[in-house]
Short mmCIF file of C-alpha atoms in Angstrom, two decimals:
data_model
loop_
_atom_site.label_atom_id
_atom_site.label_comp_id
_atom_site.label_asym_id
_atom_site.label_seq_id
_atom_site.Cartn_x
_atom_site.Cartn_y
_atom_site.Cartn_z
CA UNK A 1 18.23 -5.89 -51.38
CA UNK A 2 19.51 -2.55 -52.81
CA UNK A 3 20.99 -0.19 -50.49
CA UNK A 4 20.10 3.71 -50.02
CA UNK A 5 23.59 5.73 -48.66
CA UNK A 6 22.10 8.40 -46.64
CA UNK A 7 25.69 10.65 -46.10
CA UNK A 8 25.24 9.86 -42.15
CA UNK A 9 27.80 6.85 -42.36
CA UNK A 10 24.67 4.40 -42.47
CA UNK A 11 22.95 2.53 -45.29
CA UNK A 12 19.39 1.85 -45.25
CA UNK A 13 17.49 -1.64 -47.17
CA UNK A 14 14.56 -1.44 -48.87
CA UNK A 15 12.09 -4.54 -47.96
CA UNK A 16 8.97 -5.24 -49.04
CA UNK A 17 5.14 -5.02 -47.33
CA UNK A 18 5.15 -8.42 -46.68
CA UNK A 19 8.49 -7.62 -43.62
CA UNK A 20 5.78 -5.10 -41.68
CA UNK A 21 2.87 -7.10 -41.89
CA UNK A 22 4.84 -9.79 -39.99
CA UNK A 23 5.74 -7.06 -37.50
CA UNK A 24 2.95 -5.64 -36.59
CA UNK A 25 1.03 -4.71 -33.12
CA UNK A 26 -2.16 -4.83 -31.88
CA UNK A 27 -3.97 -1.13 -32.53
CA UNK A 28 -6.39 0.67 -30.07
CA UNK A 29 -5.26 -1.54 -27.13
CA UNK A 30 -5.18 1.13 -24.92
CA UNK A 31 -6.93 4.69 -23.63
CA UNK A 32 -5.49 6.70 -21.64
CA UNK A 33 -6.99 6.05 -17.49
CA UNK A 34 -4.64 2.64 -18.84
CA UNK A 35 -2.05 4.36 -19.48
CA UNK A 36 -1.74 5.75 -16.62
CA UNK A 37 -2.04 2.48 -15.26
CA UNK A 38 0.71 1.16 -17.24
CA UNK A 39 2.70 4.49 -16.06
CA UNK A 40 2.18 3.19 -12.75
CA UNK A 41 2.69 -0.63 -12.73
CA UNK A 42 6.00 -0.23 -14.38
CA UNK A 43 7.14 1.55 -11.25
CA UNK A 44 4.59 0.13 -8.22
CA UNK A 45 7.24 -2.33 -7.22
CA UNK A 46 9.59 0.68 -6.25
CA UNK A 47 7.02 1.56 -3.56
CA UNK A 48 7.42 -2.19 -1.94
CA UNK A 49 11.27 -3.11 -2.24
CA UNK A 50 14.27 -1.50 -3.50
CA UNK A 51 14.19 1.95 -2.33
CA UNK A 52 14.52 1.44 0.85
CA UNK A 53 18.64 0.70 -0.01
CA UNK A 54 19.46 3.78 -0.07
CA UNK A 55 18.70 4.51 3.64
CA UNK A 56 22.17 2.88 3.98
CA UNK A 57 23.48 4.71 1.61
CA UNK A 58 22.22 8.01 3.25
CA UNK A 59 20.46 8.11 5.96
CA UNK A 60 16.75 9.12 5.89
CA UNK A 61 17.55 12.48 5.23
CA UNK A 62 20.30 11.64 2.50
CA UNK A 63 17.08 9.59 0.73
CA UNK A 64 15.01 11.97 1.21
CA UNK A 65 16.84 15.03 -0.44
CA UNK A 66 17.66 12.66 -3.22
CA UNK A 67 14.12 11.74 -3.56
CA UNK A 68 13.19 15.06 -3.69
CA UNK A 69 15.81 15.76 -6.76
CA UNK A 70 14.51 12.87 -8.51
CA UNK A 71 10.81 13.55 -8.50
CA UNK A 72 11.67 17.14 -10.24
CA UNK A 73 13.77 15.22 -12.37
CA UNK A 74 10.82 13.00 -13.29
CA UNK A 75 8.45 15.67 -13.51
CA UNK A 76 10.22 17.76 -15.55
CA UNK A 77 11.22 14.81 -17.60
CA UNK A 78 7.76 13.59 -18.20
CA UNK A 79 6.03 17.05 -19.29
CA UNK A 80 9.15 17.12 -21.59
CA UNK A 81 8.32 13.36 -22.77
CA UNK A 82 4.72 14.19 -23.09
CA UNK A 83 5.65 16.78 -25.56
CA UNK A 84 7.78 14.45 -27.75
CA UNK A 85 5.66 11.36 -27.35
CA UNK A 86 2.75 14.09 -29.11
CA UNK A 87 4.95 14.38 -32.12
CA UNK A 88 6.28 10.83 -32.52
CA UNK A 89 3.89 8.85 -31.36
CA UNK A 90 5.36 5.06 -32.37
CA UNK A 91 6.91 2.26 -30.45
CA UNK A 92 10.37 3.34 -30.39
CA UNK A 93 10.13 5.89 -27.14
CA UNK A 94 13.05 7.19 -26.84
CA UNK A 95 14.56 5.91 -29.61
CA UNK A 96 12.32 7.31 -31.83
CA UNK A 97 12.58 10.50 -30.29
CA UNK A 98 16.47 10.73 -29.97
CA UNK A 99 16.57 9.18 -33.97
CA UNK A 100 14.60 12.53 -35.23
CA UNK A 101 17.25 14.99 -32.96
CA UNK A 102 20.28 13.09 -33.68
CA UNK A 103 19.88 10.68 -36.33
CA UNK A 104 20.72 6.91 -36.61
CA UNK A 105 23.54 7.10 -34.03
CA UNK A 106 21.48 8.98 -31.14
CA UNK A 107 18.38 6.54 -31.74
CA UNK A 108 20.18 3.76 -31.15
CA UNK A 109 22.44 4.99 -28.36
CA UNK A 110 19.17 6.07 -26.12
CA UNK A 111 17.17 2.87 -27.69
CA UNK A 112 19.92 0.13 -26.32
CA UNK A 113 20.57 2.27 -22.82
CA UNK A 114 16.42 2.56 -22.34
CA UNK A 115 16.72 -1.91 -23.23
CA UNK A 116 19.80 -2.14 -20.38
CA UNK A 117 17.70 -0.44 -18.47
CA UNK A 118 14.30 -2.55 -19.29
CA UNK A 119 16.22 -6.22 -19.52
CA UNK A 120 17.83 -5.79 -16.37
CA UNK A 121 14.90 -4.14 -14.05
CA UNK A 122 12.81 -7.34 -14.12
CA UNK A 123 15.89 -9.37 -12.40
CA UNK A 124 15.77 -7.10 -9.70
CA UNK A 125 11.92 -7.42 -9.04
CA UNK A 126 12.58 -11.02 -9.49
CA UNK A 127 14.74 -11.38 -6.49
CA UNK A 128 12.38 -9.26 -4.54
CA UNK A 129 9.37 -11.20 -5.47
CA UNK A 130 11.18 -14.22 -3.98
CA UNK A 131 11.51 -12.26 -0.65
CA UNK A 132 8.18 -11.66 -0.96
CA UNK A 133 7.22 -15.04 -1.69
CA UNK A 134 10.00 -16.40 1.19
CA UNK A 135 7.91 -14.64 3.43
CA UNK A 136 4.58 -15.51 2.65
CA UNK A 137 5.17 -19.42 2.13
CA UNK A 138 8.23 -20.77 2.88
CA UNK A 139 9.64 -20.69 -0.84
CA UNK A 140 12.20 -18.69 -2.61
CA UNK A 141 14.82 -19.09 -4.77
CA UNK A 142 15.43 -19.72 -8.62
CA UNK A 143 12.53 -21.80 -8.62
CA UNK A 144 10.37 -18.55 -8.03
CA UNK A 145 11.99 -16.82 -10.08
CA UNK A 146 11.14 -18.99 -13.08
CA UNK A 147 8.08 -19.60 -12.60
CA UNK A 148 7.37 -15.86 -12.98
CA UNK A 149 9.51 -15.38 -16.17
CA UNK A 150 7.53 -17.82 -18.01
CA UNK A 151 4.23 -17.36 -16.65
CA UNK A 152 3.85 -13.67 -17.45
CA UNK A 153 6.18 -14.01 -20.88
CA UNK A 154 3.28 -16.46 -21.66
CA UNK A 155 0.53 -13.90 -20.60
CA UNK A 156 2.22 -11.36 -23.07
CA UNK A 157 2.62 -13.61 -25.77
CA UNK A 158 -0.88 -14.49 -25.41
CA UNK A 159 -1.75 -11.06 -26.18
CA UNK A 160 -1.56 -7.32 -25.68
CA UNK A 161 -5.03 -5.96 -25.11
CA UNK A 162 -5.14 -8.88 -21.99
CA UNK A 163 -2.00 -8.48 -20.89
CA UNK A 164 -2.69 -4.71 -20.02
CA UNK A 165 -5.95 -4.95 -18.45
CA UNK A 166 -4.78 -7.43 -16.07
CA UNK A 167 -1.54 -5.20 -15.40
CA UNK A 168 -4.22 -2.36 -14.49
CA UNK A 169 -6.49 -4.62 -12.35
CA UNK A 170 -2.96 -5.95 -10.32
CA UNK A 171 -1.88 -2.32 -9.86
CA UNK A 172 -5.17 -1.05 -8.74
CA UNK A 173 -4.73 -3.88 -5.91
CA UNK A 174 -1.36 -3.01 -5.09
CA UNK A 175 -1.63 0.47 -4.91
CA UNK A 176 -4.90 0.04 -2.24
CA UNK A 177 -2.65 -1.87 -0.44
CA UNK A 178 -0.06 1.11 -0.28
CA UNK A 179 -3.20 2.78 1.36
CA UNK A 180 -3.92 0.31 3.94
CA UNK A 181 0.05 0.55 4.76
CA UNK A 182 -0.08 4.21 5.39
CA UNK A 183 -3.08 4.07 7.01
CA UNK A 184 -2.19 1.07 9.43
CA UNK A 185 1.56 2.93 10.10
CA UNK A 186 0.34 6.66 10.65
CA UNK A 187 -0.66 5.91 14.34
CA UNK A 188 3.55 4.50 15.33
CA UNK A 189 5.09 7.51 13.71
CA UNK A 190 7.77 9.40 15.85
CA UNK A 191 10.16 11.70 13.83
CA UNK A 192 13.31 10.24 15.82
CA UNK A 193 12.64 6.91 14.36
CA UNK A 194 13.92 8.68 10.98
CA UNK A 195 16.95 9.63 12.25
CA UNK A 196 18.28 7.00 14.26
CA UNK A 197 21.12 5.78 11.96
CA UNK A 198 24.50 6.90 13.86
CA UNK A 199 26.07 9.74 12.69
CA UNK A 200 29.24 8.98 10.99
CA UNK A 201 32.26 11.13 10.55
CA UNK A 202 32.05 12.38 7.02
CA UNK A 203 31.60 15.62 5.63
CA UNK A 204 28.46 17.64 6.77
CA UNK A 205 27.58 14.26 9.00
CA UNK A 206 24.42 15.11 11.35
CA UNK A 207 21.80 12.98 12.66
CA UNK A 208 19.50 14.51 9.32
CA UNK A 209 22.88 13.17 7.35
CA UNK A 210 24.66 10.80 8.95
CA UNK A 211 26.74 10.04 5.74
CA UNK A 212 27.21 13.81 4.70
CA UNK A 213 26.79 15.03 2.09
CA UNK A 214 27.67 12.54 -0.37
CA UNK A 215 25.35 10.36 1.09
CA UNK A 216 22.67 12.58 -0.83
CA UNK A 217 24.14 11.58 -3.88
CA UNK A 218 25.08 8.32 -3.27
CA UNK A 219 21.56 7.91 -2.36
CA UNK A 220 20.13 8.98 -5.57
CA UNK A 221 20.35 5.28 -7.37
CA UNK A 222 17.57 3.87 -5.01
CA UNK A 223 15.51 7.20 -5.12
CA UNK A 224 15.15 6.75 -8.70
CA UNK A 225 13.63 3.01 -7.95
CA UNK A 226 10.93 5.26 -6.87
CA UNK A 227 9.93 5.84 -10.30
CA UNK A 228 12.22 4.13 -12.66
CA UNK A 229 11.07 3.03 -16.07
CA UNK A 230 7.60 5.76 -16.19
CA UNK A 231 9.02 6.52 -19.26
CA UNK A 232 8.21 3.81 -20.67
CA UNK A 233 4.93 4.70 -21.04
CA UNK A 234 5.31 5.93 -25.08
CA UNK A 235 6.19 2.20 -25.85
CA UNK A 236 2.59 1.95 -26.14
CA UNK A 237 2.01 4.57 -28.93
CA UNK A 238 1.29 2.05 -31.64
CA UNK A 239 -1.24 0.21 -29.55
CA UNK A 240 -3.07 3.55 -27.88
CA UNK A 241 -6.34 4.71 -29.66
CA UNK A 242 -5.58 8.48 -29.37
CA UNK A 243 -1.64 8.61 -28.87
CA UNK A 244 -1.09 12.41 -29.77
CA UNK A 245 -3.62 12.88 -26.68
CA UNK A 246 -3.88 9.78 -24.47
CA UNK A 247 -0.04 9.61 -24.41
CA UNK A 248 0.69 13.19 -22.65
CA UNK A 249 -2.31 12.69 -20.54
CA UNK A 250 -0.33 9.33 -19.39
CA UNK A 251 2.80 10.29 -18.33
CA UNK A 252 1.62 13.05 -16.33
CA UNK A 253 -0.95 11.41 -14.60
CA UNK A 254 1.59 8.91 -13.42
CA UNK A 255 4.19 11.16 -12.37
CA UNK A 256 1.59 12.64 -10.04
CA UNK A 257 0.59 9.37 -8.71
CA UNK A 258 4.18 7.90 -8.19
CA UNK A 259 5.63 11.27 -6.87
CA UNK A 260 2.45 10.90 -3.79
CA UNK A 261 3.15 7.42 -3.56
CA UNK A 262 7.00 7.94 -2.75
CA UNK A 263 6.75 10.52 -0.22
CA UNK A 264 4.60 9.79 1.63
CA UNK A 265 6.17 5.72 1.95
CA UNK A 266 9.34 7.30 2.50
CA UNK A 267 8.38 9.67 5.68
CA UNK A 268 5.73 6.72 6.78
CA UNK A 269 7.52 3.60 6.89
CA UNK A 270 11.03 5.10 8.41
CA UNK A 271 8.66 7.19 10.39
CA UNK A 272 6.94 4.01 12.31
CA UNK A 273 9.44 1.42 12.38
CA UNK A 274 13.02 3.32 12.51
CA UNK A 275 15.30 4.00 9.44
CA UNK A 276 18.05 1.52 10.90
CA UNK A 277 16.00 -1.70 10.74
CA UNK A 278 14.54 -0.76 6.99
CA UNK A 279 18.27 -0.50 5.37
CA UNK A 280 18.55 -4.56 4.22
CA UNK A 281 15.70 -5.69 3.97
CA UNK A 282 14.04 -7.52 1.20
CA UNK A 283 10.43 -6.50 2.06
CA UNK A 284 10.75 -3.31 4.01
CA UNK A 285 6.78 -2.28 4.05
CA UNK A 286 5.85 -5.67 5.81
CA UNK A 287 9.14 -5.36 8.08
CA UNK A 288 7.73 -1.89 9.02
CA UNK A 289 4.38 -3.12 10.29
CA UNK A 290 5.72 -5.98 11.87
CA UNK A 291 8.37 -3.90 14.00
CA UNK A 292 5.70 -1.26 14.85
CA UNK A 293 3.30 -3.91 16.13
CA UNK A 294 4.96 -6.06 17.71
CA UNK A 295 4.48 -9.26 15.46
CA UNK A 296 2.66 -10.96 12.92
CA UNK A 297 -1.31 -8.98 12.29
CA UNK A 298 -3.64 -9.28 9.57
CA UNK A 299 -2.04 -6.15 8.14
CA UNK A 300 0.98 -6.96 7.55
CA UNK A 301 -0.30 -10.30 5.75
CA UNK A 302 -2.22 -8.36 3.90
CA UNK A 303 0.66 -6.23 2.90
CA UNK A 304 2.57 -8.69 2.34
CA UNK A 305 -0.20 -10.53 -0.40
CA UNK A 306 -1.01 -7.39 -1.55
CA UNK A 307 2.54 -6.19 -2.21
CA UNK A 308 3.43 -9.62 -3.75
CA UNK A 309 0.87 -8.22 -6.40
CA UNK A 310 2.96 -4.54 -7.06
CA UNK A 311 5.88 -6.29 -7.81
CA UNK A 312 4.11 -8.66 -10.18
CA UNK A 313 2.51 -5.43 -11.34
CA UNK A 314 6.28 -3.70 -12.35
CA UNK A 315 7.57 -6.87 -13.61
CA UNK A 316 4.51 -8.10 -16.24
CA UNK A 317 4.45 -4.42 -17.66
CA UNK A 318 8.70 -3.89 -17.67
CA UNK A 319 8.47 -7.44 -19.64
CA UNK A 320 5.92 -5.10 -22.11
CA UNK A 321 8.51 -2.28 -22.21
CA UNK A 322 11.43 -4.47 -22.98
CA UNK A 323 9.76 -6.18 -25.67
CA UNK A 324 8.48 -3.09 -27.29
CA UNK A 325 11.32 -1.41 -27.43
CA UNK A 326 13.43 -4.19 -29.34
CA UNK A 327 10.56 -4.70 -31.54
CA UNK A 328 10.97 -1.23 -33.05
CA UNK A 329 14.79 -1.24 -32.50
CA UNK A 330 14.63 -5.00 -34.42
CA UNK A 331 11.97 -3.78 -37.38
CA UNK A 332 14.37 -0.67 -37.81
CA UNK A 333 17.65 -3.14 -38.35
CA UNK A 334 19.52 -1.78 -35.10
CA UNK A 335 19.36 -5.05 -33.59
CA UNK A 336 18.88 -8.73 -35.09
CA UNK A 337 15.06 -8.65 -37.88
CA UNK A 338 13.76 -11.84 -36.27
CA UNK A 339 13.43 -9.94 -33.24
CA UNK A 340 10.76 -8.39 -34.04
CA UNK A 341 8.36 -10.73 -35.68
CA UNK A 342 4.86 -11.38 -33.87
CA UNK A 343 2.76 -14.10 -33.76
CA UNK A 344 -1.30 -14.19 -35.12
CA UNK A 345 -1.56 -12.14 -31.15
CA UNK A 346 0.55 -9.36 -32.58
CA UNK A 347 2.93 -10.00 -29.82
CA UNK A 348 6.47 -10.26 -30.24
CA UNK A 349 7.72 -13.81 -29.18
CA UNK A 350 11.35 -13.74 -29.42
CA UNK A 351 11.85 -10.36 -28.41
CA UNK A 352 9.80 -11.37 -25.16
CA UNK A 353 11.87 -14.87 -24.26
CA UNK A 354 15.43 -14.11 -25.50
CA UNK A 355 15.77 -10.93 -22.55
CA UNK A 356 13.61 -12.97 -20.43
CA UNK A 357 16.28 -16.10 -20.10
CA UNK A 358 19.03 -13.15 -20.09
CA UNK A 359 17.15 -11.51 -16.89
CA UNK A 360 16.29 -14.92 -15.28
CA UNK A 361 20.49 -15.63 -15.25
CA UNK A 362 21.32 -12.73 -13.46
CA UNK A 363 18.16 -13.10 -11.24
CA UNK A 364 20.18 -16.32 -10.01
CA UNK A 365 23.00 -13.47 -8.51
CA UNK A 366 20.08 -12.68 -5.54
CA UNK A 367 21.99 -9.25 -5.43
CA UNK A 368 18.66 -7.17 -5.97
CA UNK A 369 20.66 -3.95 -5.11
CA UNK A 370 23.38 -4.54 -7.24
CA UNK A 371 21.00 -4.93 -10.36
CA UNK A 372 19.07 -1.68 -9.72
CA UNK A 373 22.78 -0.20 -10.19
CA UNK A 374 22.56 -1.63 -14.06
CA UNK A 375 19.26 -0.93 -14.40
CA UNK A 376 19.51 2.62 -13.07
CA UNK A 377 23.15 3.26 -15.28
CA UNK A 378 20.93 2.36 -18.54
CA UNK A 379 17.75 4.71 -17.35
CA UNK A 380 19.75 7.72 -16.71
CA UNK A 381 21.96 7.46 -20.08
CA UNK A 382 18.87 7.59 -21.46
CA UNK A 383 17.51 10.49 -19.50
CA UNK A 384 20.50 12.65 -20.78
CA UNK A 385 20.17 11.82 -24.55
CA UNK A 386 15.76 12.21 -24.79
CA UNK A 387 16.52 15.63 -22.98
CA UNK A 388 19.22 16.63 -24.99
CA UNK A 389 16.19 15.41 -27.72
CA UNK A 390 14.08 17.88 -26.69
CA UNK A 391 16.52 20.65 -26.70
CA UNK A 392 17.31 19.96 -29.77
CA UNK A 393 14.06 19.59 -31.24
CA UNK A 394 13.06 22.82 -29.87
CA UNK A 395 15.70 25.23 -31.38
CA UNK A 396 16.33 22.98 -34.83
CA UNK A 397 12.50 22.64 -35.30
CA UNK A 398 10.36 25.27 -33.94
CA UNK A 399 7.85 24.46 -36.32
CA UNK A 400 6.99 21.13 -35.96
CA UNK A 401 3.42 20.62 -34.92
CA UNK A 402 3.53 19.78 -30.94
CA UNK A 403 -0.14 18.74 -29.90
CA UNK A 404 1.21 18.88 -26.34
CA UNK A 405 4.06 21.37 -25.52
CA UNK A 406 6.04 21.03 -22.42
CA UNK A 407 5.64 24.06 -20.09
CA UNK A 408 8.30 25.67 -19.38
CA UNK A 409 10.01 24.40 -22.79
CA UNK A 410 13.74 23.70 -22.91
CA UNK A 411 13.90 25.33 -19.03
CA UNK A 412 11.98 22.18 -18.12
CA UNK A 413 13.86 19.95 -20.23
CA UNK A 414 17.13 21.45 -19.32
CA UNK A 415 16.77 21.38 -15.65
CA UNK A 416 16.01 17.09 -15.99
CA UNK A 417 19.07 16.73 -17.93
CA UNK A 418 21.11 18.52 -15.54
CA UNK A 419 20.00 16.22 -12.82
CA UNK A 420 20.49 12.93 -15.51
CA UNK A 421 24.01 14.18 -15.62
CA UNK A 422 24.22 13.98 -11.69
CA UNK A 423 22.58 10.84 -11.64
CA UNK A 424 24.67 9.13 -14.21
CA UNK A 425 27.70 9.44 -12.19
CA UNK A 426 25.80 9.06 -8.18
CA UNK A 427 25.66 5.20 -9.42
CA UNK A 428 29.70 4.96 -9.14
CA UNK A 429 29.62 6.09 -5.50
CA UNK A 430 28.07 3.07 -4.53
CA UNK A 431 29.59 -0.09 -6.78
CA UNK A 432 31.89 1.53 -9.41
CA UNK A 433 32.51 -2.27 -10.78
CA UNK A 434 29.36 -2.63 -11.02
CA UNK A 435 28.76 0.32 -13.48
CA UNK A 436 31.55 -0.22 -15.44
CA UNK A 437 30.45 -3.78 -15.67
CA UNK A 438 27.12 -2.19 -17.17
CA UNK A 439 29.10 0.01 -19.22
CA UNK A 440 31.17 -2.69 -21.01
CA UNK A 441 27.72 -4.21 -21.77
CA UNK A 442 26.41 -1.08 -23.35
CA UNK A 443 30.00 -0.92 -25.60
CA UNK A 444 29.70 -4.41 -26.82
CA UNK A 445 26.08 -3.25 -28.46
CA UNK A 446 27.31 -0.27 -29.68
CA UNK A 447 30.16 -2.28 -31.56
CA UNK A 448 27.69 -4.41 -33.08
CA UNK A 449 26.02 -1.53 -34.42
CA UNK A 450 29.45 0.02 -35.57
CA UNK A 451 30.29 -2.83 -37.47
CA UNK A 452 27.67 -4.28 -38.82
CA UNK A 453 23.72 -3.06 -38.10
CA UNK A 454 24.22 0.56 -39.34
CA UNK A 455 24.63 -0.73 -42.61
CA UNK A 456 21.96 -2.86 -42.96
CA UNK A 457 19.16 -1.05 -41.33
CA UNK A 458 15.74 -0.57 -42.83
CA UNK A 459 13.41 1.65 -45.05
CA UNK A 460 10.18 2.63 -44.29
CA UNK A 461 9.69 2.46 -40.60
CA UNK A 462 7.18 4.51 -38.49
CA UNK A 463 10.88 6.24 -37.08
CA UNK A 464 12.69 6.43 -40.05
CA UNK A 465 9.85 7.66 -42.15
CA UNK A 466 9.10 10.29 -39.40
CA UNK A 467 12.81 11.52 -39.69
CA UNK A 468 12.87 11.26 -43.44
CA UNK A 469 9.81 13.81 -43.39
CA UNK A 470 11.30 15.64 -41.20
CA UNK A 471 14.54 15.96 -42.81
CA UNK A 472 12.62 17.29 -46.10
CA UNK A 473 10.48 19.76 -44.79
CA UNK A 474 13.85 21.04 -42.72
CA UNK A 475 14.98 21.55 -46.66
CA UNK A 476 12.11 23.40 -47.68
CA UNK A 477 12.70 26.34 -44.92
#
């Protein structure tokens, strides 16, 4: 195949129409009340396990500040997404977004930190699924773990339009049971139950922060759990009927539904059962109403069911994330072209199995707050470089047509990547190996594309073509 030098140290290959209509996805899958369901399944399982980690890390008032940062971090984030996602609506994300600021280098930089972020998540909801499941019957374990990897890899590869209605029945469940929760805890809740961690003697220690003040920011990881991979919500663009409008529409509807969801767990379930006893555990919302009365009651099995259901929620729609965003990265030529072939479903196979087995091994580890680390390291990267997107967008391109434009413009957008930056570095305060482990992961892709994708990547996609028309009307002015 003949190659086109573009000047930007990358060559591009011209393949025929027969290469996209083997690659191609399911249109008009979804509107946008299912968006906002997908907004909120990818993060659901935050609300059940995970976040509740970084009560050790800070105390409930350490969490809680952090929390606090991250939601404006989110919400500025999304308005600014919601204006992007309006002008490049296609199944890159964030790739596609950084690829029309920055070029072939900055789409695949944010495109392979958004996958570390997407591949690794699931492993962590794995290993709290099993402590769900533990709980409820008697079984954990690998064998759990499995079982869920290939039964919802099979749902997707089955097909799109089924696999996301299903995702927005499950949520709908799970997030009633998040009612019944705060309903059931309201009547138990005594302030000094949220601050009866020990005071410690570090800098600024008080009972509010009994770790300090770095305890704020090492805290920040697991308040991010709280709404980690929302983002993902322009994956979809290719398969929404109106993505210039349903997409916007989206993301902020599930920022405002996640942002409720989080504060009020975080004040609640402390609030009833005590901050202390919440710190390790695997399944702190069932925990809670056990501790607060006294035992074993039809709530708390219900919970407990229920809340099975929100992590299977997060973990079949993450699976959808993943896989969309190394199809587009795989049609483009930034990562292996078989990846992103689909099946008569319009689903693509191997890019949903090949990170599945990869997530199901380090599942096997059991160290659910270790992964969040990864998964977190990848999000944030991200963060920075679709911000820095924006920015860039905004003062190189004033002219673009924006359907949706972000209020507050490049304020907005700056003020989320400020708080990225923060929360790229907050994950070394609590594993530094296990960071730089994450980091050597993200340098081995970029040396693949270094040595060998960036010359052979491809003419003609939905991203490149964007850029390309970009590029030439930038010319013209």
């Amino acid at each position: 195949m003949p190659h086109e030098p573009t000047g930007s140290s990358v060559d591009f290959e011209k393949v025929d129409s027969a290469y996209f209509q083997q690659r191609e996805l399911k249109k008009g899958a979804a509107g946008w009340v299912l968006l906002v369901g997908l907004g909120v399944a990818y993060v659901i399982s935050g609300d059940y396990a995970g976040w509740n980690f970084g009560l050790a890390q800070g105390g409930w008032g350490g969490m809680f500040l952090a929390t606090l940062l991250m939601a404006t971090m989110y919400l500025c984030m999304c308005f600014s997404l919601a204006e992007l996602s309006s002008m490049i609506p296609t199944a890159g994300g964030g790739y596609g977004f950084a690829r029309s600021a920055f070029g072939p280098w900055g789409g695949f930089l944010t495109g392979t930190a958004i996958l570390i972020e997407y591949a690794i998540a699931p492993a962590a909801i794995a290993v709290f699924i099993g402590a769900y499941c533990e709980s409820l019957f008697g079984i954990g374990g690998w064998m759990i773990y499995l079982a869920f990897y290939i039964i919802f890899i099979g749902i997707h590869i089955f097909g799109v339009g089924e696999a996301l209605k299903l995702m927005f029945v499950i949520t709908a469940v799970a997030a009633i049971a998040l009612g019944v929760f705060l309903v059931s805890m309201v009547p138990h809740f005594n302030v000094a139950n949220l601050l009866d961690i020990p005071v410690t003697e570090a800098k600024g220690a008080s009972s509010f922060l009994p770790f300090g003040y770095v305890g704020i920011w090492a805290a920040i990881p697991y308040a991010i759990w709280f709404f980690l991979a929302v983002e993902g919500v322009p994956l979809a663009a290719e398969e929404t009927k109106n993505p210039k409008r349903d997409l916007p529409r989206g993301l902020i509807g599930a920022i405002v539904v996640l942002t409720s969801f989080a504060l009020l767990i975080l004040v609640i379930a402390p609030g009833g059962a005590g901050t202390l006893a919440l710190v390790k555990s695997g399944n702190p919302l069932v925990e809670s109403l056990a501790l607060a009365y006294g035992g074993s009651t039809w709530m708390g099995n219900f919970v407990n069911l229920v809340g099975l259901a929100g992590l299977i929620a997060s973990f079949f729609s993450i699976i959808y994330a993943y896989s969309r965003q190394i199809f587009a990265l795989s049609r483009a030529g930034y990562l292996p072209r078989k990846l992103s072939q689909t099946n008569k479903s319009k689903a693509p196979v191997l890019a949903l199995v090949i990170p599945g087995i990869i997530g199901f091994g380090l599942s096997l580890t059991g160290q659910g707050d270790l992964l969040i680390l990864v998964a977190v390291f990848g999000a944030t990267i991200s963060y920075v470089l679709m911000m820095a997107a924006h920015i860039t967008l905004r003062i190189r391109r004033p002219k673009m047509d924006r359907p949706y434009r972000t209020p507050g413009g490049i304020f907005t957008s700056g003020l989320a990547l400020v708080l990225a930056c923060i929360a790229v570095v907050a994950g070394f305060l609590v594993d530094p190996r296990v960071v730089i482990g994450a980091a050597i992961i993200y340098g081995v892709l970029i040396a693949y594309f270094a040595f060998y994708s960036r010359h052979h990547l491809v003419a003609g996609t939905p991203e490149e073509e964007f850029a390309a028309i970009q590029a030439a009307e930038a010319a013209l002015h």
